[in-house]
Amino acid sequence: MKYGIISDIHGNLPALEAVLSQLKKEVDVFLCLGDIVGYGAQPNDCCELVRELKPIIVAGNHDWGAVGKIPLDHFNPYAEEALIWTQDKLTSENREFLSSLPKTHESPIFTLVHGSLLNPLEEYLMSSSQARDTAFLLTSKILFFGHTHIPTIFFFSQDVEQPLWISDFPPRARNRIPLRDDFRYLINPGSVGQPRDGDPRACAAVFDSEKMELMILRYEYPIDEAQRRILSAGLPPILAKRLSFGW
Ligand code: ZN
């Protein structure tokens, strides 16, 4: 089975469309790790495209912030401003959809969460000690997580505990990362709509459960179109600007 893994779309429709135009041809099932909305100017379009995929999906903090399930004082001022705007724009169907998303999804091969297993919606899994704390709670071989917007792989065996940033892999190797039988993995596929690793291209991943291979993929998209939408919606200009730099 080939899984397409998307996360942190953040209302960026041009980025989501670019990713899906490729991934739809390649994968059998989609996994979505949350934050469909927030920051970007097309929350409803993004919700509708994601709903059409019928993905296995979990909630992100912005998804629940946009429907009043997480207080807005948990967000930075720009995120809060964008969430107030998003709350006003969401259709009732999309509000219901975002409200209904679960915190985690578990299967024998993989578990999905937005943040971490200690704090499913809000912890940023950045360090190997945090990864270790979450790995203790992991019942599957792989955890797919989002929230940091940085493609990352942590791997663990009996005697090896090591975080790996995707920048540790040479660019060509990122297209085919073998997953070992005796390791457990915590994998972040990066962000579709607001990358923060210095590469402004949209990011997503493909997991092939037969070959046990992971691919981290980047996609060019019309960034200026997403920026134009943000500015004309009256959202904070910084949210448009940062898309050019991928931070
Ligand atoms: Zn996010």
PDB file of C-alpha atoms and ligand atoms in Angstrom:
ATOM      1  CA  MET A   1       0.000   0.000   0.000  1.00  0.00           C
ATOM      2  CA  LYS A   2       1.224   3.480  -0.822  1.00  0.00           C
ATOM      3  CA  TYR A   3       0.256   6.241   1.586  1.00  0.00           C
ATOM      4  CA  GLY A   4       0.424   9.944   0.734  1.00  0.00           C
ATOM      5  CA  ILE A   5       1.139  11.942   3.895  1.00  0.00           C
ATOM      6  CA  ILE A   6       0.137  15.575   4.071  1.00  0.00           C
ATOM      7  CA  SER A   7       0.299  17.959   7.029  1.00  0.00           C
ATOM      8  CA  ASP A   8       0.076  21.636   7.941  1.00  0.00           C
ATOM      9  CA  ILE A   9      -1.750  22.832   4.852  1.00  0.00           C
ATOM     10  CA  HIS A  10      -2.817  26.051   6.588  1.00  0.00           C
ATOM     11  CA  GLY A  11      -5.365  27.285   4.075  1.00  0.00           C
ATOM     12  CA  ASN A  12      -2.809  27.413   1.256  1.00  0.00           C
ATOM     13  CA  LEU A  13      -4.853  26.129  -1.680  1.00  0.00           C
ATOM     14  CA  PRO A  14      -2.250  26.647  -4.457  1.00  0.00           C
ATOM     15  CA  ALA A  15       0.234  24.533  -2.462  1.00  0.00           C
ATOM     16  CA  LEU A  16      -2.321  21.815  -1.717  1.00  0.00           C
ATOM     17  CA  GLU A  17      -3.393  21.630  -5.359  1.00  0.00           C
ATOM     18  CA  ALA A  18       0.204  21.317  -6.540  1.00  0.00           C
ATOM     19  CA  VAL A  19       0.900  18.483  -4.087  1.00  0.00           C
ATOM     20  CA  LEU A  20      -2.313  16.595  -4.844  1.00  0.00           C
ATOM     21  CA  SER A  21      -1.947  16.887  -8.608  1.00  0.00           C
ATOM     22  CA  GLN A  22       1.122  14.654  -8.261  1.00  0.00           C
ATOM     23  CA  LEU A  23       0.303  12.529  -5.224  1.00  0.00           C
ATOM     24  CA  LYS A  24      -3.170  11.503  -6.387  1.00  0.00           C
ATOM     25  CA  LYS A  25      -1.531   9.621  -9.271  1.00  0.00           C
ATOM     26  CA  GLU A  26       0.899   7.805  -6.986  1.00  0.00           C
ATOM     27  CA  VAL A  27      -0.832   6.774  -3.761  1.00  0.00           C
ATOM     28  CA  ASP A  28      -3.692   4.518  -2.600  1.00  0.00           C
ATOM     29  CA  VAL A  29      -4.606   6.195   0.687  1.00  0.00           C
ATOM     30  CA  PHE A  30      -4.017   9.640   2.168  1.00  0.00           C
ATOM     31  CA  LEU A  31      -2.962  10.369   5.740  1.00  0.00           C
ATOM     32  CA  CYS A  32      -3.499  13.920   7.005  1.00  0.00           C
ATOM     33  CA  LEU A  33      -1.800  15.118  10.185  1.00  0.00           C
ATOM     34  CA  GLY A  34      -3.886  18.231  10.804  1.00  0.00           C
ATOM     35  CA  ASP A  35      -3.739  22.027  10.522  1.00  0.00           C
ATOM     36  CA  ILE A  36      -5.788  22.215   7.357  1.00  0.00           C
ATOM     37  CA  VAL A  37      -6.652  25.817   8.256  1.00  0.00           C
ATOM     38  CA  GLY A  38      -5.063  28.843   9.940  1.00  0.00           C
ATOM     39  CA  TYR A  39      -2.630  31.446   8.466  1.00  0.00           C
ATOM     40  CA  GLY A  40      -3.782  31.008   4.836  1.00  0.00           C
ATOM     41  CA  ALA A  41      -6.664  32.610   2.962  1.00  0.00           C
ATOM     42  CA  GLN A  42      -8.554  29.594   1.597  1.00  0.00           C
ATOM     43  CA  PRO A  43      -9.635  27.495   4.596  1.00  0.00           C
ATOM     44  CA  ASN A  44     -12.920  26.268   3.108  1.00  0.00           C
ATOM     45  CA  ASP A  45     -11.389  25.200  -0.222  1.00  0.00           C
ATOM     46  CA  CYS A  46      -8.662  23.316   1.627  1.00  0.00           C
ATOM     47  CA  CYS A  47     -11.179  21.586   3.929  1.00  0.00           C
ATOM     48  CA  GLU A  48     -13.237  20.536   0.936  1.00  0.00           C
ATOM     49  CA  LEU A  49     -10.266  19.161  -1.019  1.00  0.00           C
ATOM     50  CA  VAL A  50      -9.073  17.220   2.019  1.00  0.00           C
ATOM     51  CA  ARG A  51     -12.555  15.856   2.710  1.00  0.00           C
ATOM     52  CA  GLU A  52     -12.741  14.577  -0.890  1.00  0.00           C
ATOM     53  CA  LEU A  53      -9.595  12.519  -0.278  1.00  0.00           C
ATOM     54  CA  LYS A  54     -11.349  10.589   2.513  1.00  0.00           C
ATOM     55  CA  PRO A  55      -8.055  10.482   4.379  1.00  0.00           C
ATOM     56  CA  ILE A  56      -7.175   8.901   7.688  1.00  0.00           C
ATOM     57  CA  ILE A  57      -6.897  12.119   9.614  1.00  0.00           C
ATOM     58  CA  VAL A  58      -6.223  13.721  12.988  1.00  0.00           C
ATOM     59  CA  ALA A  59      -6.831  17.234  14.316  1.00  0.00           C
ATOM     60  CA  GLY A  60      -4.252  20.020  14.424  1.00  0.00           C
ATOM     61  CA  ASN A  61      -4.181  22.827  16.971  1.00  0.00           C
ATOM     62  CA  HIS A  62      -5.273  25.376  14.355  1.00  0.00           C
ATOM     63  CA  ASP A  63      -8.179  23.149  13.285  1.00  0.00           C
ATOM     64  CA  TRP A  64      -9.452  23.077  16.834  1.00  0.00           C
ATOM     65  CA  GLY A  65      -8.555  26.743  17.424  1.00  0.00           C
ATOM     66  CA  ALA A  66     -10.739  27.642  14.433  1.00  0.00           C
ATOM     67  CA  VAL A  67     -13.749  25.901  15.981  1.00  0.00           C
ATOM     68  CA  GLY A  68     -13.302  27.074  19.574  1.00  0.00           C
ATOM     69  CA  LYS A  69     -11.954  23.792  20.951  1.00  0.00           C
ATOM     70  CA  ILE A  70      -8.568  25.353  21.850  1.00  0.00           C
ATOM     71  CA  PRO A  71      -8.531  28.875  23.386  1.00  0.00           C
ATOM     72  CA  LEU A  72      -7.009  31.549  21.135  1.00  0.00           C
ATOM     73  CA  ASP A  73      -4.570  32.632  23.855  1.00  0.00           C
ATOM     74  CA  HIS A  74      -2.643  29.428  23.081  1.00  0.00           C
ATOM     75  CA  PHE A  75      -1.551  30.980  19.745  1.00  0.00           C
ATOM     76  CA  ASN A  76       0.915  33.698  18.723  1.00  0.00           C
ATOM     77  CA  PRO A  77      -0.668  37.068  17.777  1.00  0.00           C
ATOM     78  CA  TYR A  78      -0.505  36.476  13.975  1.00  0.00           C
ATOM     79  CA  ALA A  79      -1.966  32.984  14.327  1.00  0.00           C
ATOM     80  CA  GLU A  80      -4.676  34.350  16.607  1.00  0.00           C
ATOM     81  CA  GLU A  81      -5.593  37.093  14.133  1.00  0.00           C
ATOM     82  CA  ALA A  82      -5.756  34.558  11.304  1.00  0.00           C
ATOM     83  CA  LEU A  83      -7.871  32.185  13.417  1.00  0.00           C
ATOM     84  CA  ILE A  84     -10.400  34.922  14.240  1.00  0.00           C
ATOM     85  CA  TRP A  85     -10.628  35.591  10.475  1.00  0.00           C
ATOM     86  CA  THR A  86     -10.926  31.846   9.761  1.00  0.00           C
ATOM     87  CA  GLN A  87     -13.653  31.328  12.388  1.00  0.00           C
ATOM     88  CA  ASP A  88     -15.704  33.950  10.604  1.00  0.00           C
ATOM     89  CA  LYS A  89     -15.199  32.414   7.141  1.00  0.00           C
ATOM     90  CA  LEU A  90     -15.698  28.678   7.826  1.00  0.00           C
ATOM     91  CA  THR A  91     -18.907  27.115   6.537  1.00  0.00           C
ATOM     92  CA  SER A  92     -20.957  25.138   9.043  1.00  0.00           C
ATOM     93  CA  GLU A  93     -20.070  21.860   7.249  1.00  0.00           C
ATOM     94  CA  ASN A  94     -16.355  22.575   7.507  1.00  0.00           C
ATOM     95  CA  ARG A  95     -16.685  23.704  11.110  1.00  0.00           C
ATOM     96  CA  GLU A  96     -18.391  20.421  11.910  1.00  0.00           C
ATOM     97  CA  PHE A  97     -15.736  18.493   9.989  1.00  0.00           C
ATOM     98  CA  LEU A  98     -12.860  20.152  11.904  1.00  0.00           C
ATOM     99  CA  SER A  99     -14.660  19.684  15.236  1.00  0.00           C
ATOM    100  CA  SER A 100     -15.072  15.976  14.584  1.00  0.00           C
ATOM    101  CA  LEU A 101     -11.375  15.237  13.968  1.00  0.00           C
ATOM    102  CA  PRO A 102      -9.794  12.897  16.549  1.00  0.00           C
ATOM    103  CA  LYS A 103      -6.576  13.611  18.466  1.00  0.00           C
ATOM    104  CA  THR A 104      -4.827  10.392  17.410  1.00  0.00           C
ATOM    105  CA  HIS A 105      -5.253   7.431  15.089  1.00  0.00           C
ATOM    106  CA  GLU A 106      -3.617   4.078  15.847  1.00  0.00           C
ATOM    107  CA  SER A 107      -3.055   1.067  13.618  1.00  0.00           C
ATOM    108  CA  PRO A 108      -0.508  -1.779  13.937  1.00  0.00           C
ATOM    109  CA  ILE A 109       1.880  -0.183  11.429  1.00  0.00           C
ATOM    110  CA  PHE A 110       1.449   3.498  12.165  1.00  0.00           C
ATOM    111  CA  THR A 111       0.038   6.014  14.609  1.00  0.00           C
ATOM    112  CA  LEU A 112      -0.931   9.529  13.557  1.00  0.00           C
ATOM    113  CA  VAL A 113      -0.773  12.654  15.724  1.00  0.00           C
ATOM    114  CA  HIS A 114      -0.326  16.368  15.075  1.00  0.00           C
ATOM    115  CA  GLY A 115       2.013  17.208  17.959  1.00  0.00           C
ATOM    116  CA  SER A 116       3.223  14.373  20.182  1.00  0.00           C
ATOM    117  CA  LEU A 117       1.800  11.455  22.133  1.00  0.00           C
ATOM    118  CA  LEU A 118       2.294  13.388  25.386  1.00  0.00           C
ATOM    119  CA  ASN A 119       0.383  16.406  24.134  1.00  0.00           C
ATOM    120  CA  PRO A 120      -1.326  15.429  20.861  1.00  0.00           C
ATOM    121  CA  LEU A 121      -2.219  18.878  19.612  1.00  0.00           C
ATOM    122  CA  GLU A 122       0.339  21.272  21.033  1.00  0.00           C
ATOM    123  CA  GLU A 123       3.807  19.829  21.749  1.00  0.00           C
ATOM    124  CA  TYR A 124       6.496  20.603  19.146  1.00  0.00           C
ATOM    125  CA  LEU A 125       8.551  17.421  18.769  1.00  0.00           C
ATOM    126  CA  MET A 126      11.962  18.969  18.168  1.00  0.00           C
ATOM    127  CA  SER A 127      14.531  17.166  20.309  1.00  0.00           C
ATOM    128  CA  SER A 128      15.641  13.579  20.705  1.00  0.00           C
ATOM    129  CA  SER A 129      14.635  13.628  24.399  1.00  0.00           C
ATOM    130  CA  GLN A 130      11.098  14.663  23.476  1.00  0.00           C
ATOM    131  CA  ALA A 131      11.072  12.036  20.731  1.00  0.00           C
ATOM    132  CA  ARG A 132      12.182   9.407  23.236  1.00  0.00           C
ATOM    133  CA  ASP A 133       9.335  10.335  25.636  1.00  0.00           C
ATOM    134  CA  THR A 134       6.823   9.952  22.815  1.00  0.00           C
ATOM    135  CA  ALA A 135       8.448   6.740  21.527  1.00  0.00           C
ATOM    136  CA  PHE A 136       7.838   5.155  24.966  1.00  0.00           C
ATOM    137  CA  LEU A 137       4.113   5.603  24.412  1.00  0.00           C
ATOM    138  CA  LEU A 138       4.158   4.390  20.805  1.00  0.00           C
ATOM    139  CA  THR A 139       2.467   1.034  20.145  1.00  0.00           C
ATOM    140  CA  SER A 140       3.024   1.021  16.348  1.00  0.00           C
ATOM    141  CA  LYS A 141       6.233   0.773  14.354  1.00  0.00           C
ATOM    142  CA  ILE A 142       5.931   4.319  13.010  1.00  0.00           C
ATOM    143  CA  LEU A 143       4.564   7.590  14.324  1.00  0.00           C
ATOM    144  CA  PHE A 144       3.698  10.195  11.722  1.00  0.00           C
ATOM    145  CA  PHE A 145       3.543  13.659  13.292  1.00  0.00           C
ATOM    146  CA  GLY A 146       3.295  17.275  12.121  1.00  0.00           C
ATOM    147  CA  HIS A 147       3.163  20.693  13.832  1.00  0.00           C
ATOM    148  CA  THR A 148       6.834  21.746  13.489  1.00  0.00           C
ATOM    149  CA  HIS A 149       6.594  22.179   9.676  1.00  0.00           C
ATOM    150  CA  ILE A 150      10.093  20.682   9.416  1.00  0.00           C
ATOM    151  CA  PRO A 151      10.623  17.334   7.683  1.00  0.00           C
ATOM    152  CA  THR A 152      12.284  15.156  10.321  1.00  0.00           C
ATOM    153  CA  ILE A 153      13.009  11.519  11.049  1.00  0.00           C
ATOM    154  CA  PHE A 154      13.777  10.209  14.539  1.00  0.00           C
ATOM    155  CA  PHE A 155      14.662   6.545  14.714  1.00  0.00           C
ATOM    156  CA  PHE A 156      15.064   4.199  17.657  1.00  0.00           C
ATOM    157  CA  SER A 157      16.311   0.666  18.244  1.00  0.00           C
ATOM    158  CA  GLN A 158      17.421  -1.086  21.439  1.00  0.00           C
ATOM    159  CA  ASP A 159      20.783   0.642  21.477  1.00  0.00           C
ATOM    160  CA  VAL A 160      20.467   3.543  19.031  1.00  0.00           C
ATOM    161  CA  GLU A 161      18.542   6.711  19.688  1.00  0.00           C
ATOM    162  CA  GLN A 162      19.178   9.292  17.090  1.00  0.00           C
ATOM    163  CA  PRO A 163      17.327  12.172  15.521  1.00  0.00           C
ATOM    164  CA  LEU A 164      17.903  12.716  11.828  1.00  0.00           C
ATOM    165  CA  TRP A 165      16.956  15.910  10.046  1.00  0.00           C
ATOM    166  CA  ILE A 166      16.028  15.526   6.441  1.00  0.00           C
ATOM    167  CA  SER A 167      18.835  17.949   5.625  1.00  0.00           C
ATOM    168  CA  ASP A 168      21.204  15.190   6.837  1.00  0.00           C
ATOM    169  CA  PHE A 169      20.254  13.205   3.755  1.00  0.00           C
ATOM    170  CA  PRO A 170      21.725  14.199   0.393  1.00  0.00           C
ATOM    171  CA  PRO A 171      18.881  15.536  -1.826  1.00  0.00           C
ATOM    172  CA  ARG A 172      18.730  12.446  -4.017  1.00  0.00           C
ATOM    173  CA  ALA A 173      18.550  10.092  -1.016  1.00  0.00           C
ATOM    174  CA  ARG A 174      15.448  11.888   0.302  1.00  0.00           C
ATOM    175  CA  ASN A 175      13.449  10.295  -2.493  1.00  0.00           C
ATOM    176  CA  ARG A 176      14.007   6.788  -1.156  1.00  0.00           C
ATOM    177  CA  ILE A 177      14.702   6.263   2.538  1.00  0.00           C
ATOM    178  CA  PRO A 178      14.604   2.577   3.549  1.00  0.00           C
ATOM    179  CA  LEU A 179      12.975   1.859   6.921  1.00  0.00           C
ATOM    180  CA  ARG A 180      14.645  -0.956   8.869  1.00  0.00           C
ATOM    181  CA  ASP A 181      12.717  -3.844  10.421  1.00  0.00           C
ATOM    182  CA  ASP A 182      14.383  -3.484  13.802  1.00  0.00           C
ATOM    183  CA  PHE A 183      13.857   0.265  14.164  1.00  0.00           C
ATOM    184  CA  ARG A 184      10.912   2.344  15.226  1.00  0.00           C
ATOM    185  CA  TYR A 185      10.434   5.711  13.559  1.00  0.00           C
ATOM    186  CA  LEU A 186       8.949   9.116  14.310  1.00  0.00           C
ATOM    187  CA  ILE A 187       8.468  10.877  10.979  1.00  0.00           C
ATOM    188  CA  ASN A 188       7.391  14.410  10.126  1.00  0.00           C
ATOM    189  CA  PRO A 189       6.521  14.826   6.418  1.00  0.00           C
ATOM    190  CA  GLY A 190       7.031  18.613   6.486  1.00  0.00           C
ATOM    191  CA  SER A 191       4.385  21.199   5.698  1.00  0.00           C
ATOM    192  CA  VAL A 192       2.299  21.540   2.539  1.00  0.00           C
ATOM    193  CA  GLY A 193       1.303  25.152   3.044  1.00  0.00           C
ATOM    194  CA  GLN A 194       3.880  26.849   5.261  1.00  0.00           C
ATOM    195  CA  PRO A 195       7.309  25.135   5.187  1.00  0.00           C
ATOM    196  CA  ARG A 196       9.732  26.286   7.911  1.00  0.00           C
ATOM    197  CA  ASP A 197      12.963  24.553   6.919  1.00  0.00           C
ATOM    198  CA  GLY A 198      14.225  27.283   4.603  1.00  0.00           C
ATOM    199  CA  ASP A 199      12.871  25.631   1.450  1.00  0.00           C
ATOM    200  CA  PRO A 200       9.720  27.455   0.297  1.00  0.00           C
ATOM    201  CA  ARG A 201       8.449  24.598  -1.847  1.00  0.00           C
ATOM    202  CA  ALA A 202       5.452  22.590  -0.595  1.00  0.00           C
ATOM    203  CA  CYS A 203       6.475  19.423   1.231  1.00  0.00           C
ATOM    204  CA  ALA A 204       4.790  16.009   1.627  1.00  0.00           C
ATOM    205  CA  ALA A 205       5.761  12.355   1.939  1.00  0.00           C
ATOM    206  CA  VAL A 206       4.972   8.951   0.488  1.00  0.00           C
ATOM    207  CA  PHE A 207       5.222   5.797   2.604  1.00  0.00           C
ATOM    208  CA  ASP A 208       5.305   2.444   0.795  1.00  0.00           C
ATOM    209  CA  SER A 209       4.336  -0.182   3.373  1.00  0.00           C
ATOM    210  CA  GLU A 210       5.337  -3.119   1.146  1.00  0.00           C
ATOM    211  CA  LYS A 211       8.834  -1.890   0.318  1.00  0.00           C
ATOM    212  CA  MET A 212       9.076  -0.167   3.732  1.00  0.00           C
ATOM    213  CA  GLU A 213      10.345   2.974   2.075  1.00  0.00           C
ATOM    214  CA  LEU A 214       9.755   6.637   2.753  1.00  0.00           C
ATOM    215  CA  MET A 215      10.005   9.469   0.278  1.00  0.00           C
ATOM    216  CA  ILE A 216      10.130  13.131   1.297  1.00  0.00           C
ATOM    217  CA  LEU A 217       9.069  15.174  -1.715  1.00  0.00           C
ATOM    218  CA  ARG A 218       9.063  18.876  -2.609  1.00  0.00           C
ATOM    219  CA  TYR A 219       6.703  20.582  -5.015  1.00  0.00           C
ATOM    220  CA  GLU A 220       6.959  23.956  -6.739  1.00  0.00           C
ATOM    221  CA  TYR A 221       3.719  25.947  -6.534  1.00  0.00           C
ATOM    222  CA  PRO A 222       2.605  29.507  -7.358  1.00  0.00           C
ATOM    223  CA  ILE A 223       3.658  31.132  -4.074  1.00  0.00           C
ATOM    224  CA  ASP A 224       2.684  34.576  -5.365  1.00  0.00           C
ATOM    225  CA  GLU A 225      -0.912  33.414  -5.782  1.00  0.00           C
ATOM    226  CA  ALA A 226      -1.125  32.265  -2.122  1.00  0.00           C
ATOM    227  CA  GLN A 227       0.493  35.581  -1.055  1.00  0.00           C
ATOM    228  CA  ARG A 228      -1.934  37.650  -3.114  1.00  0.00           C
ATOM    229  CA  ARG A 229      -4.875  35.844  -1.480  1.00  0.00           C
ATOM    230  CA  ILE A 230      -3.505  36.473   2.031  1.00  0.00           C
ATOM    231  CA  LEU A 231      -2.968  40.185   1.365  1.00  0.00           C
ATOM    232  CA  SER A 232      -6.334  40.734  -0.280  1.00  0.00           C
ATOM    233  CA  ALA A 233      -8.075  38.948   2.614  1.00  0.00           C
ATOM    234  CA  GLY A 234      -6.540  41.549   4.973  1.00  0.00           C
ATOM    235  CA  LEU A 235      -4.551  38.929   6.897  1.00  0.00           C
ATOM    236  CA  PRO A 236      -1.196  39.992   8.481  1.00  0.00           C
ATOM    237  CA  PRO A 237       1.310  40.677   5.619  1.00  0.00           C
ATOM    238  CA  ILE A 238       4.014  38.672   7.445  1.00  0.00           C
ATOM    239  CA  LEU A 239       1.984  35.533   6.717  1.00  0.00           C
ATOM    240  CA  ALA A 240       2.376  36.222   2.991  1.00  0.00           C
ATOM    241  CA  LYS A 241       6.021  37.270   3.210  1.00  0.00           C
ATOM    242  CA  ARG A 242       7.239  34.191   5.081  1.00  0.00           C
ATOM    243  CA  LEU A 243       6.024  31.899   2.279  1.00  0.00           C
ATOM    244  CA  SER A 244       8.793  33.276   0.002  1.00  0.00           C
ATOM    245  CA  PHE A 245      11.472  32.125   2.398  1.00  0.00           C
ATOM    246  CA  GLY A 246      10.084  28.913   3.862  1.00  0.00           C
ATOM    247  CA  TRP A 247      10.239  29.878   7.518  1.00  0.00           C
TER     248      TRP A 247
HETATM  249 ZN    ZN B   1       0.856  23.971  11.667  1.00  0.00          ZN
END
